[in-house]
Coordinates of C-alpha atoms in Angstrom, one line a residue:
M27 CA -135.4 14.7 133.0
T28 CA -137.7 14.6 129.9
D29 CA -141.4 14.2 130.2
E30 CA -141.1 10.8 128.7
D31 CA -138.7 9.7 131.4
Q32 CA -140.9 11.1 134.2
Q33 CA -143.8 9.2 132.8
E34 CA -141.7 6.0 132.6
R35 CA -140.7 6.5 136.1
V36 CA -144.4 6.7 137.2
D37 CA -145.2 3.6 135.0
S38 CA -142.3 1.6 136.3
T39 CA -142.6 2.3 140.0
A40 CA -146.4 2.2 140.1
T41 CA -146.5 -1.5 138.9
D42 CA -143.1 -2.8 139.8
P43 CA -142.4 -3.3 143.6
T44 CA -138.8 -4.2 142.8
A45 CA -138.1 -0.9 140.9
T46 CA -135.7 1.5 142.6
D47 CA -136.2 5.3 142.7
S48 CA -133.0 5.8 140.7
A49 CA -133.4 6.5 137.0
T50 CA -129.6 5.8 136.5
L51 CA -127.4 2.8 136.1
D52 CA -126.3 3.5 139.7
P53 CA -122.9 1.8 140.5
A54 CA -123.9 2.0 144.1
A55 CA -127.2 0.2 143.7
P56 CA -127.6 -3.1 145.4
S57 CA -126.4 -5.7 143.0
I58 CA -128.7 -8.7 142.4
A59 CA -127.0 -12.0 141.4
V60 CA -126.4 -12.3 137.7
N61 CA -126.6 -15.6 135.9
A62 CA -123.0 -17.1 136.1
A63 CA -123.2 -18.1 132.5
G64 CA -123.5 -14.5 131.5
G65 CA -120.0 -13.5 130.5
A66 CA -119.4 -10.9 127.8
A67 CA -122.2 -11.3 125.3
P68 CA -122.0 -9.7 121.9
G69 CA -125.2 -7.8 122.4
L70 CA -128.9 -7.9 123.0
E71 CA -131.0 -9.3 120.1
P72 CA -134.2 -7.5 119.0
G73 CA -137.3 -9.2 117.8
A74 CA -141.1 -9.3 118.3
A75 CA -142.3 -10.3 121.6
M76 CA -144.3 -13.5 121.9
P77 CA -147.8 -12.4 122.9
A78 CA -149.1 -13.8 126.2
T79 CA -151.7 -15.8 124.3
D80 CA -149.1 -17.5 122.1
R81 CA -147.0 -18.9 124.9
H82 CA -148.7 -22.2 124.5
P83 CA -149.0 -22.9 120.8
P84 CA -152.2 -24.8 119.6
T85 CA -152.1 -28.5 119.4
G86 CA -151.1 -30.2 116.1
A87 CA -148.1 -30.2 114.0
M88 CA -146.2 -27.0 113.1
S89 CA -145.6 -26.1 109.5
A90 CA -142.0 -26.7 108.2
E91 CA -141.7 -22.9 107.7
R92 CA -142.8 -22.3 111.4
L93 CA -140.4 -24.9 112.7
A94 CA -137.5 -23.4 110.7
M95 CA -138.3 -20.0 112.1
K96 CA -138.4 -21.2 115.6
A97 CA -135.1 -23.0 115.2
L98 CA -133.4 -19.9 113.6
E99 CA -134.7 -17.7 116.4
A100 CA -133.5 -19.9 119.2
R101 CA -130.0 -20.1 117.6
L102 CA -129.8 -16.3 117.2
L103 CA -131.3 -15.4 120.6
G104 CA -129.3 -18.1 122.5
G105 CA -132.3 -20.1 123.6
E106 CA -136.1 -20.0 123.9
R107 CA -137.8 -16.8 125.1
K108 CA -138.5 -17.5 128.8
L109 CA -138.2 -14.2 130.6
R110 CA -140.2 -11.1 131.0
R111 CA -138.6 -7.6 131.1
R112 CA -139.0 -7.2 134.8
E113 CA -137.1 -10.5 135.4
V114 CA -134.3 -9.5 133.1
A115 CA -133.9 -6.1 134.8
A116 CA -134.0 -7.7 138.3
G117 CA -131.5 -10.2 137.2
A118 CA -129.1 -7.5 136.2
G119 CA -129.6 -5.5 139.4
L120 CA -131.5 -2.7 137.6
S121 CA -134.7 -0.9 137.9
L122 CA -137.0 -1.5 134.9
L123 CA -136.6 2.2 134.0
S124 CA -132.8 1.9 133.7
A125 CA -133.1 -1.4 131.7
R126 CA -135.5 0.3 129.4
K127 CA -133.0 3.2 128.8
L128 CA -130.5 0.6 127.5
W129 CA -133.0 -1.3 125.4
R130 CA -134.2 2.0 123.9
A131 CA -130.6 2.8 123.1
L132 CA -130.3 -0.5 121.3
G133 CA -133.5 0.3 119.3
F134 CA -135.8 -2.4 120.7
P135 CA -139.4 -2.2 120.7
N136 CA -141.3 -1.3 124.0
F137 CA -142.3 -4.8 125.4
G138 CA -145.2 -5.1 127.7
D139 CA -145.0 -6.6 131.3
E140 CA -146.5 -9.9 130.3
D141 CA -144.5 -10.3 127.0
V142 CA -142.2 -13.3 127.3
A143 CA -139.6 -11.7 125.0
F144 CA -136.2 -12.3 126.5
T145 CA -133.6 -15.1 127.0
E146 CA -130.8 -15.6 129.5
R147 CA -128.4 -14.1 126.9
D148 CA -130.4 -10.8 127.0
Q149 CA -129.9 -10.8 130.8
A150 CA -126.2 -11.5 130.5
A151 CA -125.7 -8.8 127.9
L152 CA -127.5 -6.2 130.0
S153 CA -125.3 -7.3 132.9
T154 CA -122.2 -6.8 130.9
V155 CA -123.1 -3.1 130.1
V156 CA -124.1 -2.5 133.7
D157 CA -120.9 -4.0 135.1
L158 CA -118.8 -1.6 133.0
V159 CA -120.7 1.3 134.8
R160 CA -120.3 -0.2 138.3
A161 CA -116.6 -0.8 137.8
G162 CA -116.2 2.8 136.8
K163 CA -115.0 2.0 133.2
L164 CA -117.9 3.9 131.7
T165 CA -120.1 6.6 132.9
E166 CA -123.9 6.0 132.5
E167 CA -123.9 8.6 129.7
A168 CA -121.0 7.0 127.9
A169 CA -122.6 3.5 128.3
I170 CA -125.8 4.6 126.8
S171 CA -124.1 6.4 123.9
V172 CA -121.8 3.3 123.1
T173 CA -124.9 1.0 123.4
R174 CA -126.8 3.2 120.9
S175 CA -123.9 3.1 118.5
I176 CA -124.1 -0.8 118.5
G177 CA -127.9 -0.7 118.1
Q178 CA -127.9 1.8 115.2
M179 CA -125.1 0.3 113.3
T180 CA -126.2 -3.3 113.5
D181 CA -129.7 -2.5 112.7
R182 CA -128.6 -0.9 109.5
M183 CA -126.2 -3.6 108.8
V184 CA -128.8 -6.5 109.1
V185 CA -131.3 -4.7 106.9
W186 CA -128.5 -4.3 104.2
Q187 CA -127.4 -7.9 104.5
I188 CA -131.0 -9.3 104.3
E189 CA -131.8 -7.2 101.2
A190 CA -128.6 -8.3 99.6
L191 CA -129.4 -11.9 100.2
V192 CA -133.0 -11.5 99.1
E193 CA -131.9 -9.7 95.9
D194 CA -129.4 -12.5 95.2
M195 CA -131.9 -15.2 95.4
V196 CA -134.3 -13.4 93.1
H197 CA -131.5 -13.0 90.6
E198 CA -129.9 -16.5 90.9
Q199 CA -132.9 -18.7 91.6
G200 CA -135.4 -16.8 89.5
V201 CA -138.0 -16.6 92.3
T202 CA -140.2 -13.6 93.3
D203 CA -139.2 -11.2 96.1
A204 CA -141.9 -12.7 98.4
V205 CA -140.7 -16.2 97.9
A206 CA -137.0 -15.2 98.3
R207 CA -137.9 -13.7 101.7
K208 CA -139.5 -16.9 102.9
R209 CA -136.6 -19.0 101.7
L210 CA -134.1 -16.8 103.6
V211 CA -135.1 -18.4 106.9
N212 CA -133.8 -21.8 105.4
E213 CA -130.6 -20.1 103.9
L214 CA -129.4 -18.2 106.9
P215 CA -128.4 -20.9 109.3
A216 CA -125.5 -21.9 106.9
L217 CA -124.3 -18.2 107.0
V218 CA -124.7 -17.1 110.6
D219 CA -121.3 -18.3 112.0
A220 CA -119.3 -16.9 109.0
L221 CA -121.1 -13.5 109.2
E222 CA -120.6 -13.2 112.9
E223 CA -116.8 -14.1 112.5
V224 CA -116.3 -11.5 109.8
L225 CA -118.3 -8.9 111.8
V226 CA -116.0 -9.3 114.9
Y227 CA -112.9 -9.3 112.6
S228 CA -114.0 -6.2 110.8
W229 CA -114.9 -4.5 114.2
R230 CA -111.5 -5.1 115.6
R231 CA -109.7 -3.8 112.5
Q232 CA -111.9 -0.7 112.3
L233 CA -111.4 -0.1 116.0
N234 CA -107.6 -0.2 115.5
A235 CA -107.8 2.1 112.4
G236 CA -110.2 4.5 114.4
V237 CA -107.8 4.7 117.3
Q238 CA -104.9 5.6 115.0
R239 CA -107.0 8.1 113.0
L240 CA -109.0 9.8 115.8
A241 CA -106.4 9.7 118.6
V242 CA -102.8 9.0 117.7
R243 CA -102.7 11.1 114.5
A244 CA -105.2 13.9 115.6
E245 CA -102.7 16.4 116.8
A246 CA -100.7 16.1 113.5
G247 CA -103.8 16.9 111.6
L248 CA -104.6 20.1 113.8
Q249 CA -100.9 21.3 113.3
A250 CA -101.2 20.9 109.6
S251 CA -104.5 22.8 109.5
E252 CA -102.9 25.9 111.2
E253 CA -101.3 27.1 107.8
G254 CA -103.1 30.0 106.5
R255 CA -105.4 30.4 109.5
E256 CA -105.7 33.4 111.8
G257 CA -107.4 31.7 114.7
D258 CA -110.8 33.5 114.6
E259 CA -112.4 31.1 112.0
D260 CA -115.8 29.7 112.8
D261 CA -114.3 26.2 113.1
A262 CA -111.4 27.1 115.3
P263 CA -112.7 25.4 118.5
L264 CA -113.4 22.1 116.8
P265 CA -111.2 19.1 117.7
L266 CA -110.3 17.4 114.4
A267 CA -108.8 18.5 111.1
R268 CA -110.1 16.8 108.1
A269 CA -110.7 17.0 104.3
V270 CA -114.5 17.0 104.0
G271 CA -116.1 16.1 100.6
F272 CA -119.4 15.7 99.0
A273 CA -120.2 13.9 95.7
D274 CA -123.7 14.5 94.2
L275 CA -125.1 12.7 91.2
V276 CA -126.5 15.0 88.5
S277 CA -130.1 14.7 87.6
Y278 CA -130.7 11.8 89.9
T279 CA -134.3 12.9 90.8
S280 CA -135.5 13.0 87.2
L281 CA -133.8 9.7 86.4
S282 CA -135.2 7.9 89.4
R283 CA -138.7 8.9 88.3
R284 CA -138.2 7.1 85.0
M285 CA -136.9 4.0 86.4
N286 CA -138.5 0.9 87.8
E287 CA -137.6 -0.5 91.2
K288 CA -135.0 -3.0 90.0
T289 CA -133.2 -0.5 87.8
L290 CA -133.2 2.2 90.5
A291 CA -131.8 -0.3 93.1
R292 CA -128.9 -1.2 90.7
L293 CA -128.1 2.4 90.0
V294 CA -128.0 3.2 93.7
Q295 CA -125.9 0.1 94.5
R296 CA -123.5 0.8 91.7
F297 CA -123.1 4.5 92.9
E298 CA -122.5 3.4 96.6
N299 CA -120.1 0.6 95.6
K300 CA -118.0 2.8 93.4
C301 CA -117.8 5.5 96.0
A302 CA -116.9 3.2 98.8
E303 CA -114.1 1.6 96.7
I304 CA -112.6 4.9 95.6
I305 CA -112.8 6.4 99.1
S306 CA -111.3 3.3 100.7
V307 CA -108.4 3.1 98.2
G308 CA -107.7 6.8 98.8
G309 CA -107.4 6.2 102.5
G310 CA -110.5 8.1 103.4
R311 CA -113.8 7.2 105.2
L312 CA -117.2 7.1 103.8
V313 CA -119.3 8.9 106.5
K314 CA -122.7 8.3 104.9
T315 CA -124.8 8.1 101.8
V316 CA -128.1 9.9 101.4
G317 CA -129.8 8.8 98.2
D318 CA -127.8 10.4 95.4
E319 CA -125.1 12.0 97.6
V320 CA -122.1 10.7 99.5
L321 CA -120.2 12.4 102.4
Y322 CA -116.6 11.4 103.0
I323 CA -113.5 12.5 104.9
A324 CA -109.8 12.2 104.6
E325 CA -106.9 13.0 107.0
T326 CA -104.9 15.3 104.7
P327 CA -105.8 17.9 102.0
A328 CA -103.9 15.9 99.3
A329 CA -105.8 12.7 100.1
G330 CA -109.2 14.5 100.0
A331 CA -108.1 16.0 96.7
E332 CA -107.1 12.7 95.2
I333 CA -110.4 11.1 96.3
S334 CA -112.5 13.9 94.9
L335 CA -110.8 14.0 91.5
A336 CA -111.1 10.2 91.3
L337 CA -114.8 10.4 92.1
A338 CA -115.5 13.1 89.4
E339 CA -113.5 11.2 86.8
A340 CA -115.1 7.8 87.7
F341 CA -118.7 9.0 87.2
T342 CA -117.8 11.0 84.1
E343 CA -116.5 7.8 82.6
D344 CA -119.2 5.5 83.8
E345 CA -121.5 4.2 81.0
I346 CA -124.5 3.9 83.3
L347 CA -124.3 6.5 86.2
P348 CA -124.6 10.3 85.5
E349 CA -121.9 12.7 86.2
A350 CA -121.3 14.0 89.6
R351 CA -120.7 17.4 91.2
V352 CA -117.9 17.1 93.8
A353 CA -116.6 19.6 96.5
M354 CA -113.9 19.4 99.1
V355 CA -112.9 21.6 102.0
W356 CA -110.0 21.2 104.4
G357 CA -110.9 22.4 108.0
R358 CA -111.9 21.4 111.4
I359 CA -114.9 19.3 112.4
L360 CA -116.8 17.7 115.3
S361 CA -117.2 13.9 115.1
R362 CA -120.2 12.6 117.0
L363 CA -122.6 9.6 116.7
G364 CA -120.8 8.3 113.6
D365 CA -121.5 11.6 111.8
I366 CA -119.5 14.9 111.3
Y367 CA -120.6 18.5 112.0
G368 CA -119.3 22.1 111.7
P369 CA -118.8 24.9 109.2
T370 CA -116.3 22.9 107.2
V371 CA -119.1 20.3 106.5
N372 CA -121.7 23.0 105.7
L373 CA -119.2 24.8 103.3
A374 CA -118.4 21.6 101.4
A375 CA -122.2 21.0 100.9
R376 CA -122.7 24.5 99.6
L377 CA -119.9 24.3 97.2
T378 CA -121.1 21.0 95.8
T379 CA -124.3 22.8 94.5
L380 CA -122.0 25.4 92.7
A381 CA -119.8 22.9 90.9
D382 CA -120.5 22.0 87.3
P383 CA -121.1 18.4 86.4
G384 CA -117.9 16.4 86.3
T385 CA -115.9 19.0 88.2
V386 CA -114.4 19.5 91.7
L387 CA -114.5 22.7 93.6
V388 CA -112.6 23.7 96.8
D389 CA -112.4 26.9 98.8
S390 CA -109.6 29.4 98.8
M391 CA -108.1 28.1 102.0
T392 CA -108.1 24.5 100.8
A393 CA -106.5 25.7 97.5
S394 CA -103.8 27.4 99.5
A395 CA -103.0 24.1 101.3
L396 CA -102.7 22.3 98.0
E397 CA -100.9 25.0 95.9
H398 CA -97.4 23.7 96.2
D399 CA -98.4 20.1 95.4
E400 CA -97.6 19.4 91.7
R401 CA -100.3 16.8 91.6
F402 CA -103.0 19.4 91.5
V403 CA -103.8 22.5 89.5
M404 CA -106.1 25.2 90.9
I405 CA -108.2 27.4 88.6
P406 CA -109.8 30.4 90.5
Q407 CA -113.5 30.9 89.8
D408 CA -115.7 34.0 90.1
P409 CA -116.7 35.0 93.6
Q410 CA -120.0 33.7 94.9
N411 CA -122.3 34.7 97.7
V412 CA -123.1 31.6 99.7
R413 CA -125.8 31.4 102.3
G414 CA -124.3 31.5 105.8
F415 CA -120.8 32.3 104.5
G416 CA -121.2 35.6 102.6
E417 CA -118.8 35.9 99.7
I418 CA -116.4 33.1 98.9
H419 CA -113.8 32.5 96.4
P420 CA -114.3 28.9 94.9
V421 CA -111.4 27.3 93.1
R422 CA -111.7 24.4 90.6
L423 CA -109.4 21.6 91.4
T424 CA -107.9 19.7 88.4
R425 CA -105.3 17.1 88.0
G426 CA -101.6 18.0 87.6
R427 CA -98.7 15.6 87.6
G428 CA -99.1 11.9 88.4
K429 CA -101.8 9.2 87.7
G430 CA -104.0 9.9 90.7
L431 CA -105.6 7.0 92.6
V432 CA -105.0 3.5 91.0
L433 CA -107.9 1.2 91.5
D434 CA -107.4 -2.5 91.0

């Protein structure tokens, strides 16, 4: 138990007579009745707590802006905030400490005891997660990890969506950024249902694809990765075989210093959109973007090679974006928390810094896996000493027969 958890245990039990001694989502804990209307809620909604002093608004008419915000909040949260955190935890049959673990996993702020911050939907959602643990379908650790995935992904998603809508209003309506952000409150109600429907649809499709990629076809990838290996490689114990690639824009830092905010935003958006399109068409997955760099994976060496060549070619031909350095390595990885780890990832990152602008580098083992594929030509490069790997033998990957990826 961390010092933070120990302090929370003290804080919770010292002020909450209903708190249990358990710091876990204990399936054997006495269950307190849950609101029958709970059901399977899509998730807990974050938001600033209403201070105790604001529970009774001042007399007088509210502004139209304030009324619109209250109406939007009630729709998104499933009703008016009426419950304090202890009431929600008790309703779900949890100690406050256990409830706070789940709220922290979702990325919620630390509400105070007197903050009227929750609705009945919050209680139903908390009960939904707890019931999975009590039924033995998830361990506590798995429940918190899955909950954290929802919190982190939806947080990034809504920030992305809000900024996209604001930017569109600025461009199409000719208003300032500040005005657009205020207008967003009135624009969102017409979009909520459609966005929610597409979100659930996409999640189901992605879950199906993920099961195929990470479970059904995982063994085939490991068998394919055996060729050319001796079994004592650093990545040997890792559970998934993947082609791991990086693409890094050349001179991005110096370019960004000379650009204003709007121009830089368009450059970044153009870079991410082009990467996402090429990686998707190539059957890969975009793991993450970090400023001027994108990390992606594919299930086979050939798919990774096609994506890598397409990325290098696309940025070389782009009239706005600079060229990119690209590297790809076929090996084993660990997939956790939506990210990937292992020596394969590190080697691909190191190779990216060695690549010339507009070119793709692979390591010798990846080159061996591709050497009999007529779609690719390998050109050995001079050996290089790479930090953490010693001497490696990079190989430049170029296009052989065929047209490569075809983008619509």
